[in-house]
Every structure is written in C-alpha cells, then in structure tokens.
XYZ file of C-alpha atoms in Angstrom:
722
model
C -91.113 -41.706 32.350
C -87.617 -42.939 33.342
C -85.428 -41.288 35.970
C -83.315 -39.392 33.425
C -86.395 -37.873 31.727
C -87.862 -36.960 35.112
C -84.670 -35.092 36.089
C -84.573 -33.197 32.763
C -88.221 -32.187 33.120
C -87.720 -30.886 36.660
C -84.537 -29.026 35.714
C -86.520 -27.170 33.083
C -89.201 -26.323 35.651
C -86.521 -25.180 38.092
C -84.920 -22.831 35.571
C -88.256 -21.258 34.725
C -88.915 -20.604 38.378
C -85.636 -18.703 38.947
C -86.142 -15.050 39.723
C -83.996 -12.424 37.994
C -83.903 -8.865 39.294
C -82.121 -5.517 39.060
C -79.433 -4.743 41.610
C -80.431 -2.473 44.550
C -77.775 -0.764 46.677
C -78.922 -0.290 50.256
C -76.617 1.402 52.752
C -77.260 0.415 56.369
C -75.440 0.961 59.682
C -76.160 -2.150 61.688
C -73.649 -2.490 64.477
C -74.463 -2.809 68.143
C -71.941 -2.697 71.001
C -72.406 -5.697 73.256
C -71.626 -6.141 76.924
C -68.004 -7.218 77.327
C -66.530 -9.538 79.939
C -62.813 -10.045 79.427
C -60.466 -12.453 81.131
C -56.876 -11.359 80.666
C -54.102 -13.530 79.305
C -53.629 -16.396 81.767
C -50.343 -18.349 81.691
C -51.236 -22.044 81.776
C -47.710 -22.986 80.593
C -48.647 -26.443 79.390
C -50.883 -27.351 82.343
C -53.750 -28.463 80.129
C -53.799 -32.259 79.637
C -56.760 -34.223 80.955
C -56.678 -38.020 81.240
C -59.321 -40.297 82.726
C -59.235 -43.829 84.132
C -61.641 -46.220 85.797
C -61.186 -47.996 89.123
C -63.815 -49.858 91.183
C -66.569 -47.598 92.507
C -66.958 -46.924 96.232
C -63.732 -45.107 97.027
C -64.303 -41.497 98.053
C -60.886 -40.060 98.930
C -57.476 -40.024 97.316
C -53.954 -39.327 98.573
C -50.710 -39.116 96.584
C -47.298 -40.300 97.810
C -44.101 -41.602 96.244
C -44.034 -45.064 97.775
C -41.107 -46.427 95.757
C -38.991 -43.243 95.688
C -38.911 -42.938 91.877
C -40.078 -39.269 91.789
C -43.476 -40.398 90.487
C -46.335 -40.540 92.974
C -48.630 -43.468 93.565
C -52.195 -42.962 94.808
C -53.956 -44.344 97.850
C -57.749 -44.508 97.630
C -60.035 -45.183 100.574
C -63.486 -44.522 101.988
C -65.075 -43.987 105.428
C -67.476 -46.817 104.570
C -64.922 -49.436 103.425
C -62.516 -51.622 105.366
C -60.014 -51.620 102.543
C -57.629 -49.342 100.675
C -56.407 -49.334 97.103
C -52.977 -48.361 95.796
C -53.029 -47.063 92.226
C -49.808 -47.170 90.199
C -49.672 -44.667 87.358
C -46.965 -44.799 84.698
C -46.722 -42.590 81.595
C -50.274 -41.380 82.209
C -51.662 -44.922 82.300
C -52.885 -46.943 85.268
C -50.764 -50.076 85.192
C -51.878 -51.576 88.487
C -54.502 -51.325 91.232
C -53.624 -53.226 94.389
C -56.381 -53.587 97.002
C -55.748 -54.492 100.647
C -58.102 -55.198 103.532
C -57.613 -53.124 106.705
C -59.000 -53.320 110.243
C -60.962 -50.050 110.185
C -62.902 -47.678 107.956
C -60.607 -44.691 107.368
C -62.107 -41.217 107.141
C -58.728 -39.510 106.624
C -55.174 -40.626 105.844
C -52.063 -38.436 105.967
C -48.457 -39.256 105.121
C -45.856 -38.957 107.885
C -43.052 -37.282 105.954
C -40.274 -37.738 108.489
C -36.906 -36.300 107.466
C -34.321 -38.840 106.311
C -36.796 -41.701 106.646
C -37.195 -44.475 104.090
C -40.365 -45.886 105.615
C -43.869 -45.250 104.302
C -45.763 -44.497 107.502
C -49.215 -42.972 107.626
C -51.636 -41.612 110.202
C -55.130 -42.998 109.621
C -58.273 -41.622 111.250
C -61.315 -43.774 111.864
C -64.003 -41.424 113.112
C -66.504 -44.271 113.309
C -64.252 -46.181 115.725
C -63.012 -43.038 117.537
C -59.389 -43.922 116.973
C -56.261 -42.919 115.115
C -53.782 -45.553 113.937
C -50.270 -45.518 112.557
C -49.743 -47.827 109.561
C -46.924 -48.648 107.209
C -47.960 -49.073 103.564
C -46.101 -50.920 100.809
C -46.677 -51.780 97.169
C -45.760 -55.391 97.836
C -47.452 -56.303 101.108
C -50.620 -55.549 103.114
C -50.692 -52.453 105.383
C -48.993 -53.098 108.714
C -50.570 -51.675 111.885
C -47.826 -50.118 114.034
C -49.858 -48.518 116.850
C -53.184 -46.950 117.658
C -54.826 -44.642 120.144
C -58.518 -44.341 121.066
C -60.543 -41.328 122.239
C -63.746 -40.540 124.082
C -64.716 -38.151 121.268
C -64.677 -38.251 117.480
C -61.449 -37.247 115.684
C -62.075 -35.874 112.186
C -59.208 -33.828 110.789
C -55.448 -34.185 111.051
C -52.700 -31.809 109.970
C -49.076 -32.926 109.760
C -46.183 -30.718 110.900
C -43.007 -30.552 112.911
C -43.446 -28.772 116.250
C -39.922 -29.111 117.693
C -37.706 -28.917 114.582
C -36.423 -32.489 114.852
C -36.576 -35.206 112.199
C -39.969 -36.576 113.248
C -43.330 -34.986 112.404
C -46.406 -34.779 114.607
C -50.161 -34.799 113.922
C -52.588 -32.055 114.968
C -56.075 -33.451 115.661
C -59.334 -31.483 115.456
C -63.008 -31.910 114.580
C -66.447 -30.637 115.439
C -67.079 -33.823 117.443
C -63.603 -33.926 118.967
C -62.711 -32.611 122.417
C -60.548 -29.543 121.876
C -57.184 -29.853 120.127
C -54.544 -32.538 120.499
C -51.087 -33.249 119.147
C -50.112 -36.858 118.564
C -46.469 -37.740 119.056
C -44.701 -41.047 118.542
C -42.787 -42.353 121.547
C -41.111 -45.717 121.706
C -43.164 -47.016 118.795
C -46.496 -45.878 120.226
C -48.829 -42.937 119.673
C -49.262 -40.533 122.592
C -51.609 -37.574 123.000
C -50.600 -34.081 124.135
C -53.732 -32.035 124.757
C -53.528 -28.353 123.785
C -57.005 -27.407 124.977
C -60.135 -29.232 126.180
C -63.811 -28.386 126.401
C -63.918 -26.603 123.027
C -64.815 -27.648 119.507
C -62.590 -26.786 116.532
C -63.715 -27.641 113.006
C -60.303 -26.931 111.431
C -56.757 -26.517 112.714
C -53.385 -26.091 111.019
C -49.732 -25.769 111.925
C -48.287 -22.386 110.893
C -45.366 -20.282 112.055
C -47.582 -17.456 113.304
C -44.945 -15.819 115.494
C -42.120 -15.966 112.929
C -39.705 -17.716 115.299
C -39.130 -20.811 113.190
C -41.412 -23.066 115.253
C -44.836 -24.380 114.255
C -47.735 -22.645 116.015
C -51.425 -23.521 115.714
C -54.329 -21.635 114.115
C -57.776 -23.117 114.641
C -61.442 -22.212 114.189
C -63.700 -22.584 117.227
C -67.265 -23.392 116.189
C -68.671 -22.688 119.654
C -67.908 -18.963 119.591
C -67.217 -18.453 115.854
C -63.654 -17.317 116.364
C -60.170 -18.016 115.099
C -57.808 -19.004 117.915
C -54.037 -18.577 117.780
C -51.807 -20.811 119.931
C -48.091 -20.040 120.112
C -45.476 -22.737 120.508
C -43.138 -21.961 123.430
C -40.404 -23.899 121.554
C -40.816 -26.714 124.086
C -43.837 -28.194 122.273
C -46.285 -26.491 124.630
C -48.953 -24.278 123.127
C -50.575 -21.233 124.710
C -53.609 -19.313 123.505
C -52.395 -15.765 122.799
C -55.415 -14.289 121.091
C -58.678 -14.978 119.297
C -60.565 -13.153 116.572
C -64.339 -13.298 116.181
C -65.847 -14.045 112.773
C -69.301 -13.496 111.362
C -68.981 -16.667 109.310
C -68.177 -20.323 109.902
C -64.880 -21.408 108.384
C -65.447 -24.263 105.917
C -61.738 -24.751 105.257
C -58.424 -23.515 106.657
C -54.990 -23.617 105.025
C -51.568 -22.177 105.846
C -49.538 -21.316 102.708
C -47.135 -18.615 101.535
C -49.142 -17.005 98.725
C -47.033 -13.874 98.210
C -43.593 -15.530 98.430
C -42.440 -13.412 101.403
C -41.334 -16.462 103.445
C -44.205 -15.873 105.896
C -47.206 -18.169 105.941
C -50.629 -16.755 105.141
C -53.961 -18.102 106.342
C -56.525 -18.948 103.689
C -60.070 -19.952 104.516
C -63.475 -19.908 102.889
C -67.107 -19.615 103.870
C -69.576 -20.361 101.118
C -68.190 -18.913 97.881
C -66.012 -16.307 99.645
C -62.276 -16.949 99.842
C -60.468 -14.946 102.538
C -56.696 -14.491 102.555
C -55.110 -13.131 105.746
C -51.509 -12.257 104.948
C -48.823 -12.961 107.506
C -46.419 -10.199 108.524
C -43.433 -9.639 110.802
C -45.735 -8.343 113.571
C -47.861 -11.533 113.414
C -50.927 -9.289 113.150
C -52.550 -10.858 110.062
C -54.411 -7.589 109.524
C -53.996 -7.371 105.760
C -56.829 -9.277 104.090
C -58.125 -9.910 100.592
C -61.475 -11.360 99.628
C -62.181 -13.303 96.437
C -65.626 -14.340 95.245
C -65.466 -17.852 93.838
C -67.718 -19.195 91.100
C -68.767 -22.195 93.199
C -68.698 -23.389 96.776
C -65.556 -25.502 97.321
C -65.925 -29.064 98.526
C -62.174 -29.708 98.653
C -59.124 -27.582 97.812
C -55.474 -27.933 96.848
C -52.611 -25.463 96.578
C -49.644 -26.016 94.265
C -47.567 -24.461 91.508
C -49.283 -26.202 88.602
C -48.177 -23.902 85.779
C -44.579 -23.879 87.050
C -44.199 -20.087 87.389
C -43.099 -20.031 91.077
C -46.488 -18.755 92.318
C -48.963 -20.865 94.276
C -52.223 -21.688 92.518
C -55.542 -22.745 94.027
C -57.574 -25.642 92.644
C -60.889 -26.755 94.067
C -63.804 -29.043 93.264
C -67.482 -28.238 93.606
C -69.519 -31.303 94.511
C -72.717 -29.411 93.666
C -71.769 -28.606 90.059
C -68.947 -31.041 89.321
C -66.748 -28.118 88.257
C -62.978 -28.253 88.695
C -61.910 -24.612 89.074
C -58.440 -23.065 89.142
C -57.094 -19.692 90.205
C -53.529 -19.254 88.991
C -51.376 -17.191 91.318
C -49.398 -14.077 90.438
C -47.412 -11.320 92.164
C -48.448 -10.091 95.603
C -50.589 -13.070 96.542
C -53.118 -12.182 93.850
C -54.849 -14.491 91.417
C -55.665 -14.377 87.748
C -59.399 -14.634 86.967
C -60.875 -17.972 87.966
C -61.191 -20.623 85.258
C -63.556 -23.575 85.184
C -61.072 -26.131 83.882
C -63.332 -29.114 83.358
C -66.431 -30.799 84.768
C -66.634 -34.212 86.436
C -69.955 -35.296 87.975
C -70.037 -36.525 91.582
C -66.487 -35.537 92.446
C -65.463 -36.417 95.985
C -61.734 -35.709 96.382
C -58.837 -33.768 94.854
C -55.116 -33.831 95.580
C -51.796 -32.800 94.061
C -49.291 -35.324 92.782
C -45.771 -35.166 91.392
C -44.365 -36.568 88.168
C -40.794 -35.733 87.170
C -40.743 -32.861 89.688
C -43.870 -31.300 88.129
C -46.976 -30.774 90.269
C -50.258 -32.012 88.821
C -53.820 -32.653 89.978
C -55.827 -35.830 90.410
C -59.579 -35.951 91.032
C -61.677 -38.892 92.218
C -65.405 -39.370 91.642
C -67.752 -41.607 93.587
C -68.302 -43.744 90.463
C -64.607 -44.634 90.387
C -63.506 -42.213 87.675
C -59.955 -41.005 88.241
C -59.067 -37.847 86.315
C -55.631 -36.277 86.104
C -54.769 -32.756 84.984
C -51.109 -32.627 84.062
C -48.571 -30.787 81.972
C -48.178 -31.120 78.229
C -45.756 -33.724 76.924
C -44.386 -33.365 73.397
C -44.271 -37.080 72.621
C -47.966 -37.800 73.056
C -50.079 -39.903 70.695
C -53.450 -38.658 71.903
C -54.557 -36.180 74.551
C -57.448 -34.096 75.764
C -56.837 -30.353 76.095
C -58.498 -28.167 78.700
C -59.630 -25.634 80.042
C -62.871 -26.759 78.404
C -66.165 -27.875 79.897
C -68.459 -28.363 76.911
C -66.424 -27.494 73.841
C -68.462 -26.866 70.710
C -67.237 -25.480 67.429
C -63.445 -25.335 67.138
C -61.327 -23.335 64.697
C -57.578 -23.074 64.202
C -55.716 -19.826 63.546
C -52.084 -18.729 63.425
C -51.298 -16.051 66.014
C -47.811 -15.183 64.775
C -48.295 -16.385 61.178
C -45.372 -18.759 61.759
C -47.041 -22.008 60.727
C -47.685 -23.055 64.363
C -51.466 -23.149 64.667
C -53.398 -22.030 67.729
C -56.881 -23.038 68.852
C -60.093 -21.067 69.269
C -63.383 -22.604 70.310
C -66.755 -21.833 71.834
C -67.611 -23.453 75.152
C -71.341 -24.072 75.356
C -71.302 -24.366 79.151
C -71.090 -20.601 79.649
C -71.309 -19.086 76.128
C -67.627 -18.222 76.205
C -65.138 -17.788 73.399
C -61.892 -19.467 74.434
C -58.401 -19.347 72.984
C -55.332 -21.501 73.634
C -52.122 -20.130 72.123
C -48.887 -22.105 71.843
C -45.221 -21.219 72.106
C -42.538 -21.948 69.500
C -42.147 -25.502 70.827
C -45.846 -26.160 70.329
C -46.648 -26.185 74.056
C -49.997 -24.573 74.996
C -48.860 -21.433 76.785
C -51.631 -18.871 77.308
C -55.373 -19.051 77.789
C -57.962 -16.377 77.003
C -61.681 -16.260 77.727
C -64.278 -13.791 76.439
C -67.972 -13.915 77.229
C -70.413 -14.046 74.323
C -74.079 -13.082 74.328
C -75.095 -16.516 73.089
C -73.567 -19.750 71.892
C -72.692 -20.213 68.215
C -71.997 -23.162 65.939
C -69.495 -21.620 63.526
C -66.355 -19.459 63.663
C -64.802 -17.569 60.751
C -61.330 -16.100 61.289
C -59.687 -13.119 59.635
C -56.189 -14.523 60.103
C -54.088 -12.250 57.896
C -52.533 -9.751 60.320
C -49.790 -10.844 62.711
C -50.941 -10.829 66.391
C -54.174 -9.067 65.404
C -57.039 -11.401 64.677
C -60.774 -11.013 64.217
C -63.112 -13.899 65.020
C -66.689 -13.938 63.700
C -69.027 -16.231 65.656
C -72.410 -17.186 64.188
C -74.860 -20.020 63.596
C -76.665 -20.990 60.460
C -80.417 -20.343 60.645
C -79.801 -17.551 63.180
C -79.150 -13.830 62.732
C -76.647 -12.697 65.364
C -72.970 -12.413 64.407
C -70.572 -11.578 67.231
C -67.091 -10.522 66.302
C -64.076 -10.151 68.524
C -61.201 -8.066 67.211
C -58.261 -8.997 69.433
C -54.867 -7.352 69.604
C -52.660 -9.940 71.293
C -49.785 -7.466 71.663
C -51.583 -5.323 74.227
C -54.352 -7.834 75.140
C -57.075 -5.453 73.993
C -60.394 -6.501 72.503
C -63.166 -4.877 70.524
C -66.277 -7.003 70.933
C -69.319 -6.081 68.870
C -72.363 -7.716 67.426
C -74.332 -7.265 64.255
C -77.511 -8.774 62.955
C -78.054 -10.311 59.582
C -81.316 -9.083 58.004
C -82.418 -12.728 57.848
C -81.491 -16.257 58.845
C -77.932 -17.037 57.827
C -77.372 -19.794 55.263
C -73.634 -19.185 54.735
C -70.934 -16.656 55.591
C -67.644 -15.933 53.768
C -64.881 -13.450 54.670
C -62.858 -11.526 52.086
C -59.836 -9.497 53.178
C -59.588 -6.546 50.740
C -56.714 -4.613 52.289
C -55.232 -3.864 55.716
C -58.258 -1.796 56.720
C -61.216 -3.506 55.018
C -62.840 -6.929 55.386
C -65.955 -7.859 53.440
C -68.408 -10.175 55.196
C -70.607 -11.838 52.581
C -73.830 -13.444 53.725
C -76.439 -15.678 52.190
C -79.633 -15.370 54.227
C -83.353 -15.821 53.987
C -86.077 -13.322 54.804
C -89.453 -14.965 54.773
C -89.113 -17.499 51.983
C -86.621 -15.450 49.913
C -82.853 -15.940 49.615
C -80.666 -12.820 49.577
C -76.984 -11.946 49.289
C -75.673 -9.221 51.581
C -72.285 -7.680 52.278
C -70.978 -5.997 55.428
C -67.966 -3.775 54.789
C -66.025 -3.928 58.051
C -63.501 -1.131 58.491
C -61.563 -0.079 61.581
C -64.111 2.541 62.661
C -67.210 1.755 60.633
C -69.482 -1.032 59.494
C -71.790 -0.625 56.500
C -74.152 -3.043 54.812
C -75.273 -3.574 51.227
C -78.140 -5.864 50.277
C -78.499 -7.333 46.790
C -81.830 -8.218 45.130
C -83.309 -11.500 46.220
C -81.922 -14.584 44.515
C -84.643 -17.199 44.812
C -87.333 -18.468 47.146
C -88.059 -21.643 49.136
C -84.363 -22.337 49.649
C -83.383 -25.226 51.949
C -79.604 -24.768 52.177
C -76.890 -22.830 50.359
C -73.126 -22.462 49.972
C -71.294 -19.310 48.899
C -68.046 -18.880 46.926
C -66.323 -15.474 46.731
C -63.336 -15.016 44.465
C -63.106 -13.024 41.233
C -66.835 -13.579 40.975
C -69.519 -14.317 43.545
C -71.177 -17.659 43.103
C -73.795 -19.497 45.169
C -75.122 -23.047 45.093
C -78.404 -23.888 46.764
C -81.162 -26.426 47.079
C -84.725 -25.195 46.736
C -88.040 -26.963 47.036
C -91.035 -26.647 44.752
C -94.041 -28.787 45.504
C -92.862 -32.427 45.503
C -89.453 -31.720 43.958
C -86.083 -30.303 44.995
C -83.581 -28.573 42.717
C -79.863 -27.812 43.002
C -79.072 -24.490 41.322
C -76.048 -22.304 40.654
C -76.169 -18.517 40.501
C -73.375 -16.116 39.561
C -73.930 -12.641 41.010
C -73.149 -10.027 38.377
C -73.265 -6.240 38.179
C -75.908 -6.828 35.547
C -78.467 -9.639 35.585
C -77.475 -12.677 37.607
C -76.643 -15.843 35.697
C -78.578 -18.928 36.774
C -77.952 -22.571 36.019
C -79.951 -25.602 37.046
C -77.838 -28.586 38.074
C -80.056 -31.384 39.377
C -83.608 -32.147 40.416
C -85.359 -34.968 42.228
C -88.824 -36.015 43.261
C -89.353 -36.187 46.994
C -91.712 -37.828 49.434
C -93.287 -36.548 52.628
C -90.030 -36.440 54.605
C -86.969 -34.649 53.224
C -83.654 -33.609 54.739
C -80.825 -32.121 52.675
C -77.296 -31.129 53.622
C -74.814 -29.354 51.377
C -71.050 -29.166 51.896
C -68.579 -27.234 49.770
C -64.792 -27.156 49.493
C -62.796 -24.159 50.703
C -61.721 -22.022 47.751
C -58.341 -21.383 49.415
C -57.444 -24.999 48.654
C -59.829 -25.916 45.827
C -59.998 -23.115 43.269
C -62.931 -24.772 41.548
C -66.111 -25.605 43.473
C -66.720 -29.134 44.649
C -69.961 -29.898 46.463
C -71.299 -32.965 48.233
C -74.953 -33.348 49.188
C -76.783 -35.866 51.300
C -80.494 -36.153 50.530
C -82.521 -38.169 52.999
C -85.818 -38.751 51.238
C -88.198 -40.899 53.269
C -86.216 -44.138 53.660
C -83.812 -43.411 50.798
C -80.438 -41.671 51.173
C -78.703 -40.194 48.116
C -75.079 -39.102 48.022
C -74.490 -36.535 45.276
C -71.170 -35.112 44.079
C -70.985 -31.986 41.917
C -67.870 -30.619 40.184
C -67.269 -28.549 37.051
C -67.911 -31.750 35.092
C -71.464 -32.007 36.419
C -73.126 -34.042 39.129
C -73.211 -37.736 39.947
C -75.487 -39.755 42.192
C -72.871 -41.947 43.838
C -73.433 -45.619 44.577
C -71.527 -47.544 47.260
C -68.722 -49.635 45.808
C -69.815 -52.373 48.199
C -73.045 -52.576 50.131
C -71.231 -52.511 53.485
C -69.643 -49.167 52.534
C -73.004 -47.473 52.093
C -74.406 -44.714 54.291
C -78.083 -45.423 53.681
C -78.456 -46.803 57.210
C -76.927 -43.706 58.790
C -79.406 -40.839 58.466
C -77.332 -38.510 60.687
C -74.182 -38.726 58.544
C -72.312 -35.400 58.397
C -70.190 -34.302 55.433
C -67.588 -31.531 55.430
C -64.511 -30.763 53.336
C -61.137 -30.916 55.084
C -57.508 -31.002 53.985
C -55.802 -34.218 55.062
C -52.059 -34.884 55.309
C -50.393 -35.376 51.939
C -53.428 -34.034 50.064
C -53.143 -30.863 48.015
C -56.880 -30.274 47.879
C -59.685 -30.440 50.397
C -61.648 -33.660 50.193
C -65.006 -34.735 51.630
C -64.927 -36.292 55.110
C -67.943 -38.135 56.501
C -68.643 -38.546 60.205
C -71.129 -41.267 61.153
C -72.468 -40.457 64.656
C -74.218 -43.815 64.871
C -70.887 -45.647 64.522
C -68.740 -42.833 65.975
C -66.388 -43.125 63.008
C -64.652 -40.490 60.888
C -64.154 -41.541 57.288
C -62.524 -40.334 54.092
C -64.902 -40.366 51.119
C -63.137 -41.996 48.168
C -64.796 -41.562 44.774
C -63.973 -43.917 41.931
C -62.170 -42.669 38.820
C -65.336 -42.864 36.748
C -67.117 -40.724 39.372
C -69.979 -43.182 39.793
C -69.233 -45.008 43.042
C -67.663 -44.389 46.415
C -66.166 -46.119 49.394
C -65.332 -45.006 52.932
C -61.843 -45.273 54.396
C -61.664 -45.148 58.187
C -59.638 -42.265 59.637
C -60.483 -42.775 63.302
C -63.123 -44.580 65.318
C -64.900 -44.574 68.674
C -65.105 -40.779 68.711
C -67.831 -38.432 69.936
C -67.054 -35.564 67.570
C -68.716 -32.176 67.632
C -66.374 -30.203 65.336
C -62.820 -30.798 64.074
C -59.836 -29.990 61.881
C -56.532 -31.626 60.876
C -53.042 -30.175 61.289
C -49.543 -30.786 62.643
C -49.760 -30.270 66.391
C -46.138 -30.884 67.297
C -44.601 -29.750 64.007
C -43.957 -33.324 62.879
C -47.053 -35.505 63.013
C -50.546 -34.715 61.821
C -53.327 -34.841 64.371
C -57.083 -34.864 64.327
C -58.101 -31.982 66.607
C -61.749 -32.089 67.669
C -64.222 -30.964 70.282
C -65.111 -34.096 72.219
C -68.834 -34.327 72.988
C -68.287 -37.007 75.644
C -65.422 -35.380 77.564
C -66.248 -31.741 76.795
C -62.580 -31.121 75.972
C -60.521 -30.470 72.861
C -59.112 -33.885 71.981
C -56.130 -34.725 69.797
C -55.358 -38.003 68.045
C -52.199 -38.576 66.045
C -52.929 -39.830 62.531
C -51.076 -42.622 60.815
C -49.049 -41.552 57.816
C-alpha cells in the first residue's frame, strides 16, 4: 500500500470514529472570587530601560563622576582586594572604553571631593587594610596621582563628604566599627589633617546633616557600643558637641540624610533588616515624626535619586541575597509608592546613581563583572530591554485608549504577577501596574474593545484555572475573579457580543473526551453552557468563532493520528476528516492557527514529530500539504523543539506562520512556494532567547519585535528592517 492509499484508508477510519450527539444546554454558575493584591498606578515616566555590559571580573564597587565635564558621568570601579582601579567610559548606552590603572593600595571606599568652583578631579580613598586614607587626583588620560595621605592606629571604614564651614572646600567625615570614634579630615596646605570629634567610641555609620537648621553641617552617627543615635551640633567654628543621644532596639545597617518630603529640612533614613525607618526633620530639630516601611528584601546597598523625574526622591537598593534590584518611587509627604522589584542580577555588589543629559539613572555592578544600567527611555533606540520585569513570561499587547498606540501586558513568573506598562502619546512608557495572580499562566486573551476599560483573561493550555482582571484605568479599580474550566483547556476564544456581554468559548477535555463550552460574562453575572462532547483521544485543538463555530483537532487512534474539522451546529455537528498518518512509539504534535481578525479563512500549520521524522503540514481551504524544504539546509527536521505561531508582520495584510528555533535561537518567517509543496525559512532575527512575542510599531514609525527575553527576564525590543 502506498502513502496516498494509506492516508485515504485512515481518513475513512477517522470519519467512522467521529461521535455525533444531540445538543445539551447546561446552566452553571462557576465563578469564584480570588484574593486580590493591588499595586496602584506607579509613574515610572520612562525610567524603564535596562542595558548590560561586561568588564573584567574582580571589581566589587562602583562610583560615578563626570571626569571630563561633559554632563555625562564616567564610572570608577575598584575592590578592597585589588591594587588597581578601572575607569569606564559610557557613551550612548555603550561602553566605549575601560582604562585600568595600578594604585599603591587596596581601596575599600572612594568618594569624590566636589569642591565648589574646582576643575580638579580629587578623591578621598580609604584603605582599611592599610589603616590609611589618601587623597588622589584621577584623570582619563593619566594614572592616578597621590596628593597626600594620613595613617591611623585604628581601621577607617566609611567616609561621608560635606562642607562644615560653608566655604568652597569640602571635608570628609570618617567612621567605622573598627575606627576610634569620629574624625573629620580637612585639607591644609596640600596635606590631610585630622580633627577628632570624639574618641573611645565606635560608630558604624555617620553622616553630615543640618540637624539644627542653622545652615551648617552637623553630624548624626550610630554608636554600636550602646545602640544609640548620637547628634553632634556644629558650633559654626567647625567644632562639634554632643547634644543628645537616642537609644535604639536595633542596630543601624545604613544611615542617610536626605530631604524626602521637600520641606528643605533633611530627614534621617536608616534600616535594620528589612525595616526602613524615616525620621523626619522639623524646625525644632526633634526628629520625632517617624514612618516605618517593610521592604521586600534586606538591602545590601542603597541609593536615593529622582529617577522618574517627578521632583520626588526615590529609593533604590540591591539585595545581595536574592539579586533583586528594588525601587520605591517617592510621592507627596515623604511617602512611597508600593515597592517594585525592577530586575534581578545575581551576585550584585554595588549600586550608584549616575547622570546623563541631566537625568539621574542607576548603575549596578556584579562580582562577575556585569555592569547593568537602568536609565530613561530614548525615542531613537534600535533595541532595548524594558523593565520592571524579573522573569517575564507570556506577553500581550493591548490599546488602552484605542488610539493605535499599543501598551504591554505580561505575566512575570518570578512572583505570579500580572504586569502592565502603559505609554503616553509620545510612546514613552509612563505608568506601571502590578496585580497578584493565584498562579502563573502561559496565555493572555484581551477584551480590548472599550476605551480605558479592559479585561484580561489569563490561562494555560492543559490547565483549568482562568483568572480574569477587569480593570478600569480611569479610576484605577479592578475586579479580579477566577473561574474553572470543567476540563483541561485546549483553546480559548473571546467574542464581544455587546457592551455588556462577552462570550468565552473553550475547547477542553474531560477524561479522554473533547468538549466545547461557553461562559457568558456579563457585568454582574457569569453563566456557563456545555455542549455535547465532540470527540475522544484528542491531542491538540484550535477553535474559530465567527458566524459559525468551527474546531480543528488532532486525535489519536491506535497507531494513527487524524486531523479533523468540526462545525458546531444547532442541529447535528458537521465533521470532516482532513489528514491521517501512521505513527511510531514516540509522537509529538503541535497545531497553530491564524487569527480570524486578520485571516477570515482558517489557515493551520502543524508540526508532527514522529520518532526521528518531522513533518510540516499546512492546511487551508484548498486542503492540506505535507511541505518539503526547498533546500535541505532550510529544513526543520533537526530541530525537534521548533515552535510555530501565526503573527502579522509589517507590510503583510494577513497573519503568516512564524517559526522559532530554540536550538539556533532564531526567529524565522515561513515562506511557502506558490505550488504549496515546499517551504523555506527567512531569518527575522537571531541570537534571541524568546519566550513569547508580538510585532508592532513601538515608536509610531518603525516596527519592532517585542518579546519576553528568557535570558534577561525583561521585555526586549528589536527594530525590524523594512
């Protein structure tokens, strides 16, 4: 028997096996209110671009400074275990140079001496190992120059730069658990000199702050010997007197002086464990008003800055335990929006702010030499990675204002959260939303018809839970519910009937039987209707809902598989066998279908992996074809994990099949010959770890591939060639 006769024989067997049945109407109420965790609208205002670079491993700390006065910072990297520093030059988000210099000592901390009206690049460098502090001048063009140094009988650890006498020259405040008391370093006649504030005590952290509101820098410090905060007032003659101390039940693990509430008075911010404590300054210098914030992780290092450019200070910190980079955006009254885990970078060691074109950004260093920047959106980009995202999974576009400017929704698998990034009229990512789900999902369907009111249905094939989030973006309200399919979902299709009714059609299996079901989702109710079972032993299925309901599915019977079509009618269903094949002991079938919004007539592509053979099958209204590669090198037989979906590409009126080859990390356009017998693959983009994707105009002009990046965990964008 030849192949053609074998197919005809099995088609006949497949038709005979199809089950016809009378329609049953079953009315069910199947909705369940789920626990809701809602993060309000958070203004990121374009602060969402992640870039990564590689420098030599071994550096542990990073400092930013504008060495050449061009309003773009360079970066100094160093380590307590290395007798060298590196200067990193960044231009247009690319590292263009790394200059390494040998130095005399291992530096545990470096701070910039930002003297007023000075053109020199002088720095204070601490070498705890050598019990000294040195003043250096750094340059892009020559090795660091040692200007002066001072040694101690104890171990200096931390330095804080400030101006204690309101002149043009700054001083350095020295502290540390292993350091004797507190000291201020001043520069006299080209040398460093020590002014001791207090001896015989141990202070883990100390900062300059105008505690007394007289315009002069005072000192706040934490004494580890008696667990107390000490306040030293400046007598305006650069002498400091202890005026009071306040006992604490916890050890301070950080201490910062910033103006969080924009009242021109510095506030003290410190943390112990995952608790952040803000003590607000006041005109009485009492610091009695406090606010506590519980952080997601224990900070290893922190930075304050206005990253979203809204005139409020934000807090960014890294967690060395988890690798999380977390941000709390500031708002009125010294408060914060809910904390966001922005991204994840293993083995982070240092974080600092840097400036580009007067915009504050963040840079993070890992022990492996990975340098990561988080910066503001630029319209003229070719490719970028969008965050906040840690482990982005399925991604889906929608149109918030129905104005042709798409927005992004996705599920982050790191915390089972549904995340949304909306964009303003210029295309800049503007607001971020986060909603907790009960579990992660691999698919999102969007009811995108109503302006500023959207419903997102999250589900996974072969599972039963469907979570939907009905969001009103006008008042930032959400209705989050869940419903269960009676069986394992094979496919899901939405149908908007009118302004108050959405039909949710499901193909699902119970036991070994395939069913069609329909949820009728109204504003205040959810009802379910189940149709008689369609067939049994179904492997995969695709559903089309238009003027008629039509399903295509592969089923298995003994050592054969069959592709069938069924049209669901009010009377008996109409069945049609399409193709059949003999199979071996190992079989894997995938089925992809075009979206009826673009392709009015069904077009299906199947990959059948049968033992060591891979078949590529195309089915249209003209029948099916087993496609052969135009050239052997174009074939997919050696790529068993190939993934096929239908997407609309630029300049195409219809959706076409796109094939992603994980083994090669390439995304390809499937091109079928005019006679419908052969195919070739045209490369769209390569070297990509793609989880899920779509194509659209991101900046209103150029088309981009938008995808969840399995390697970076972010939403990545790549501009496509016309």
